[in-house]
Structures are given as C-alpha cells and as structure tokens.
XYZ file of C-alpha atoms in Angstrom:
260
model
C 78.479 93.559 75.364
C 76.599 95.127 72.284
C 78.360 98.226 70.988
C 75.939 102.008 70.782
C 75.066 103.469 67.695
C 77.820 105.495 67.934
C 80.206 102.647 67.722
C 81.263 103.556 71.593
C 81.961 99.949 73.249
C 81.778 99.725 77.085
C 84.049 99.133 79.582
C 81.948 99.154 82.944
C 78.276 99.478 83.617
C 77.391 100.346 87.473
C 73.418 99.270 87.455
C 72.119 100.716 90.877
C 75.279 99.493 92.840
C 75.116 100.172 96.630
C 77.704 98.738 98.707
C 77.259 97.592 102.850
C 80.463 97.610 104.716
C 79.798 95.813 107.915
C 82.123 97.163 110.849
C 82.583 95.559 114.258
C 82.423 98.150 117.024
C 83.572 95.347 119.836
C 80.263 94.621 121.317
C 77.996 95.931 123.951
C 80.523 95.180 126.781
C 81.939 92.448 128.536
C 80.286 89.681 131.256
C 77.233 92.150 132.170
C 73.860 90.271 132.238
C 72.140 92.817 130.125
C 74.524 93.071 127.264
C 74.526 88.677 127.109
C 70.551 89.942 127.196
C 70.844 92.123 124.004
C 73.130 90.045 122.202
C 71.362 87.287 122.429
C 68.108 89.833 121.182
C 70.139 90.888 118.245
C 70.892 87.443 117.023
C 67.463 86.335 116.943
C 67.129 90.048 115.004
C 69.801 88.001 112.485
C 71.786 90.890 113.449
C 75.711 90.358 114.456
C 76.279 91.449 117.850
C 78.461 94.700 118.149
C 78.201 95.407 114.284
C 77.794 98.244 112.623
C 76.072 98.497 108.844
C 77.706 101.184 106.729
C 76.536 102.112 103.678
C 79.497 103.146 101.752
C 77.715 103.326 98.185
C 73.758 104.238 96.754
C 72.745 103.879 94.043
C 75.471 104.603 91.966
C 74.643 103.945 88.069
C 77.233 104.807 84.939
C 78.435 103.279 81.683
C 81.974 103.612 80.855
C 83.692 103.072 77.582
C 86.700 102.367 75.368
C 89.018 105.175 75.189
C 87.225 107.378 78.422
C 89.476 108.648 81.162
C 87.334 108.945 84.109
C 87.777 111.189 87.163
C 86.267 110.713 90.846
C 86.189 113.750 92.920
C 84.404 113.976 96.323
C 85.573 114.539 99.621
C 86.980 112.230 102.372
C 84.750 109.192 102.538
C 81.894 110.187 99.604
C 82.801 106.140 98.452
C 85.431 106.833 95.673
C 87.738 104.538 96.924
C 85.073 101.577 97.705
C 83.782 102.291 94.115
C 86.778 101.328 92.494
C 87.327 98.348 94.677
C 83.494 96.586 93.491
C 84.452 97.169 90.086
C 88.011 95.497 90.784
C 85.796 92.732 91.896
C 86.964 92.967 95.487
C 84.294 93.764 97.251
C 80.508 92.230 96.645
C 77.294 94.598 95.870
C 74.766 94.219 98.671
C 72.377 94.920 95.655
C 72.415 96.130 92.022
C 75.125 94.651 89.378
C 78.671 95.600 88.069
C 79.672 94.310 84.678
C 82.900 94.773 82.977
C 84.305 93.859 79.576
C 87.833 93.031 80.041
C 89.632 92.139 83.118
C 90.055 95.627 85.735
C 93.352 96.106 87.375
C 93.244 98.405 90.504
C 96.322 100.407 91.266
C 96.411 102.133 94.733
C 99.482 103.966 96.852
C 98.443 101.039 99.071
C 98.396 98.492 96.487
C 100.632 95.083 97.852
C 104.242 95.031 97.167
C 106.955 92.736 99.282
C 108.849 95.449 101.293
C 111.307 92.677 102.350
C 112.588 92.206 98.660
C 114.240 94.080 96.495
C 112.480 97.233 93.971
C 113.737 94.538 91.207
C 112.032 91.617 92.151
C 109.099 93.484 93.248
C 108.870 94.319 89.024
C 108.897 90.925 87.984
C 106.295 89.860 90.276
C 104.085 92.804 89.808
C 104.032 92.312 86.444
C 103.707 88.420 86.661
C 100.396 89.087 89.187
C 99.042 91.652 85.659
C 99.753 88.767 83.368
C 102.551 89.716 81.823
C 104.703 86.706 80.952
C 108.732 87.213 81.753
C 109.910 87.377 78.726
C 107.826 90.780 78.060
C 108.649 92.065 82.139
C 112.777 91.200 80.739
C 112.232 93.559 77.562
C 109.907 96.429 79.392
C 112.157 96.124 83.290
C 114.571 99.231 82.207
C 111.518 101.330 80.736
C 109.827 100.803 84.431
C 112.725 101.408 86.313
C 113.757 104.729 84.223
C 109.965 105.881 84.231
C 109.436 105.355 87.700
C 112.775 107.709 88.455
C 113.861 106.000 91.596
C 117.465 105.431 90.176
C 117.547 108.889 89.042
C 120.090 109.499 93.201
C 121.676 105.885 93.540
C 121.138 102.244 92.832
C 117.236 101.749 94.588
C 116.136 99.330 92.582
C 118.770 96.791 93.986
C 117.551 97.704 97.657
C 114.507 96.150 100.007
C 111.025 98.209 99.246
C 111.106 98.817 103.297
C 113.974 101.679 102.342
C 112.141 103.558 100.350
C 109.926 106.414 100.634
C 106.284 106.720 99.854
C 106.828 108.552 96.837
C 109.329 106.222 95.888
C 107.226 103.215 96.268
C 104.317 104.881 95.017
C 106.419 106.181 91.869
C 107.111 102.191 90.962
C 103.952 100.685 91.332
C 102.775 103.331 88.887
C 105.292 102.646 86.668
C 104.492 98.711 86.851
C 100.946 98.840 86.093
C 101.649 101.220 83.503
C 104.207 98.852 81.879
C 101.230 96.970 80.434
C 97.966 98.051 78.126
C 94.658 97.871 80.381
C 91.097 97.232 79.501
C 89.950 99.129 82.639
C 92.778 100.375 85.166
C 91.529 102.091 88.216
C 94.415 104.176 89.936
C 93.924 105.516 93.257
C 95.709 108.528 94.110
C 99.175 107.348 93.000
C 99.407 110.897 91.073
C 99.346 112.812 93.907
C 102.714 111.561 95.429
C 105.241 112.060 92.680
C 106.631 116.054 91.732
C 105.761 117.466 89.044
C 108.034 115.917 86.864
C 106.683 111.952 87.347
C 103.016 113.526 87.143
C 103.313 114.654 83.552
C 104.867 111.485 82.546
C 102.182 109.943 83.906
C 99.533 111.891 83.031
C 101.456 111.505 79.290
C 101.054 108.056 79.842
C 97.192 107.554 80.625
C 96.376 109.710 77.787
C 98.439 106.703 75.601
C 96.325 104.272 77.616
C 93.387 105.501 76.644
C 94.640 105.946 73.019
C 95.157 102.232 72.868
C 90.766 101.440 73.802
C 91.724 100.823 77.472
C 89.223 102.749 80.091
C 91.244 104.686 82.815
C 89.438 105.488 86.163
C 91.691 108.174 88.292
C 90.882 109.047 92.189
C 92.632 112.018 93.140
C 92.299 115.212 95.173
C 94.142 117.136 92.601
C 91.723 118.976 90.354
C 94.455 119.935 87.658
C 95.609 115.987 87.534
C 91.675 115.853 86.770
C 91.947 118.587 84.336
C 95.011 117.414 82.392
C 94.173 113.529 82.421
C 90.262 112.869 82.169
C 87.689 113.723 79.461
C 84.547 113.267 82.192
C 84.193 113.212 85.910
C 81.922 111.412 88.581
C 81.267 113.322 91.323
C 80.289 111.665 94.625
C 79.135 112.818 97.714
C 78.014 110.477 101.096
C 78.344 107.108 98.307
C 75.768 109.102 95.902
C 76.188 109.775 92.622
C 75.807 113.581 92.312
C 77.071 114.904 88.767
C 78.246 112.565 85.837
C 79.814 114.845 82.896
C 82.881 116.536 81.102
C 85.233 117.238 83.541
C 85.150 120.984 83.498
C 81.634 121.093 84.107
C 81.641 118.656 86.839
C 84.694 120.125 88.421
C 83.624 123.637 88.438
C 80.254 122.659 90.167
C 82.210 120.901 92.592
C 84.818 123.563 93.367
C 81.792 126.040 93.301
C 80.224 124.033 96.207
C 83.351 123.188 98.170
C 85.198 126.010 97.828
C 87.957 123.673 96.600
C-alpha cells in the first residue's frame, strides 16, 4: 500500500463495504398447499424459501493507519460487531472491498477457547493459533498469566476454562492476544468485563500497541475506555457510517444524541 504525504501508512481501507446477513425464519409453514405454492414462487424469484435478507452494514468507507487506536460506538445492533468481523476476514462483503496491510486478529469475550482444558493449555494454543512459535509462548506464559490476574485468589490457571467466570475467561483471552505485537487487532468488548484494575492495564497496554505501528480497533459501550484508549472514533448507527473523527468530538455528538 503506498504511504500519504504525511508519511501515515495504512492499516485498513473500508471502500463502500455493505454487508447481507441472510437469516432463516423457518419457512412459510409446514404441508399446506399454498405455502409448497409460494416456495416454489420464491425459488423461481432465486430467493431461499423462509429467508430473511439483513443488511447489517452500508456503505461504510474509512482508512485506518499505523499507530491509530480506533473506537466504535453505536447502540445495540448499529453493525459494530459485524464490522470488525469483514475486516477479520470472516465474513464476505455483498459489495464494496476491504483491504488490509498486515494480517487482523479479532479478539472478542466470545472469542473460541477449549473450556474442557486447562487456563494453561488454553495459552499455548491461543498463542500457537496468533503465530507465536512455543518457544516465545514458554518465555511470555508467566507475563499472561500475571497480567490476566486470574491467579491473583488460587491456582486457576491449572483448572478447566468451564470453572471460570466470564470475567475470568474474558481477563485471559485479553491477556493472550495482548502477549503478541499486532498489525491490526480488533477487540470486542473484552474491556468492559474486567474492574478497574485489569482495565488500566489494558488500556496501558493498547496505548504500547499502538506505540509499536500496530492499528487497534476497540468496541465497547464504555465511553471513558473510549476516552482513555483511542485517538478517533467511528460512530455507527443502523450499519451507517455517521461521524468519523477525534474521539471527543465524535463521542460528545453521540452522547449529545443518546443521552448516553
């Protein structure tokens, strides 16, 4: 990718993205003459019986770069979440491109450990699936395991995921992902379930991220994690792109309009 004037290199470029989640609603009922008769309408339509189209994303268009933290605000369901997930590669564009320099690495509260094995092996094989070899998970494991804090009331680490909470679990696959320098890492939310005391070390944490020319994307509900971590914000609303700018601006227009 060719570098601005400015000598800013990007990360990400969204170029008129929209995204088309396709839902099955079950069908027009069961063994009734009339709803074989529409079906069989609505395939020669080329439409999927009992499916619904919804458009999750419009239009959304932005250039990120090397060394941006990048909030997404919105409420419930404005396509933050889906967003992050195209530019992850993990779900197609029904039109319009994304492009990214680098390889993106999503991190969500929901993001797949093994709750049947232990918080220890869960390490080494999160940081195998980032590319970290195991010589570099064997030198960083204690760093993850004192960042994430779950030691901090008993031995955790050397029990099945399944026992532990959501904060817990949340609290180490932040502290995984954040074992290793990014080029773009998207993190969903995973602020929002520690205290106070894991979000500054994270938010410490990102800010060294993004000191090191990786791109940080942060979803989160909390407008101060916004505030202390990111340096601009997109705002979305109903998969639109309404406000792209430094976060105080954008947040202040969308507290102003929410009420929140």
């Amino acid at each position: 990718m060719a570098e601005k004037t400015d000598g800013h290199v990007p990360t990400v470029i969204a170029d008129d993205v929209h995204i088309v989640y396709r839902v099955n609603t079950g069908g027009a009922g069961k063994g009734a003459a009339t709803a074989a008769l529409s079906k069989i309408v609505r395939r020669r339509k080329g439409e999927a019986p009992g499916v619904r189209r919804v458009h999750a994303v419009r239009g959304v268009s932005f250039t990120a770069y090397r060394g941006e933290a990048i909030g997404l605000i919105g409420s419930n369901g404005s396509g933050k979440s889906t967003l992050l997930r195209a530019i992850a590669g993990l779900l197609p564009c029904e039109s319009g491109k994304v492009y990214t320099d680098g390889q993106p690495s999503l991190l969500g509260v929901n993001a797949a450990l093994m709750n049947d094995l232990t918080g220890e092996r869960n390490v080494v094989l999160g940081g195998l699936a980032m590319g970290m070899t195991r010589e570099q998970i064997k030198e960083r494991y204690e760093d993850i395991v004192d960042f994430s804090g779950i030691n901090e009331k008993g031995d955790f680490i050397s029990l099945p995921m399944r026992t532990y909470s959501s904060g817990m679990a949340a609290r180490l696959r932040f502290s995984i992902a954040a074992a290793k320098d990014h080029d773009v890492l998207m993190i969903d939310e995973a602020l929002a379930t520690g205290d106070r005391k894991f979000q500054v070390r994270s938010e410490a944490r990102i800010r060294e991220l993004r000191e090191k020319a990786g791109t940080v994307f942060l979803v989160s509900h909390n407008n101060k994690s916004i505030r202390d971590t990111c340096s601009r914000v997109l705002w979305l609303e109903k998969g639109e792109l309404l406000m792209d700018g430094p976060t105080e601006e954008v947040v202040s227009a969308y507290e102003k309009a929410t009420g929140h």
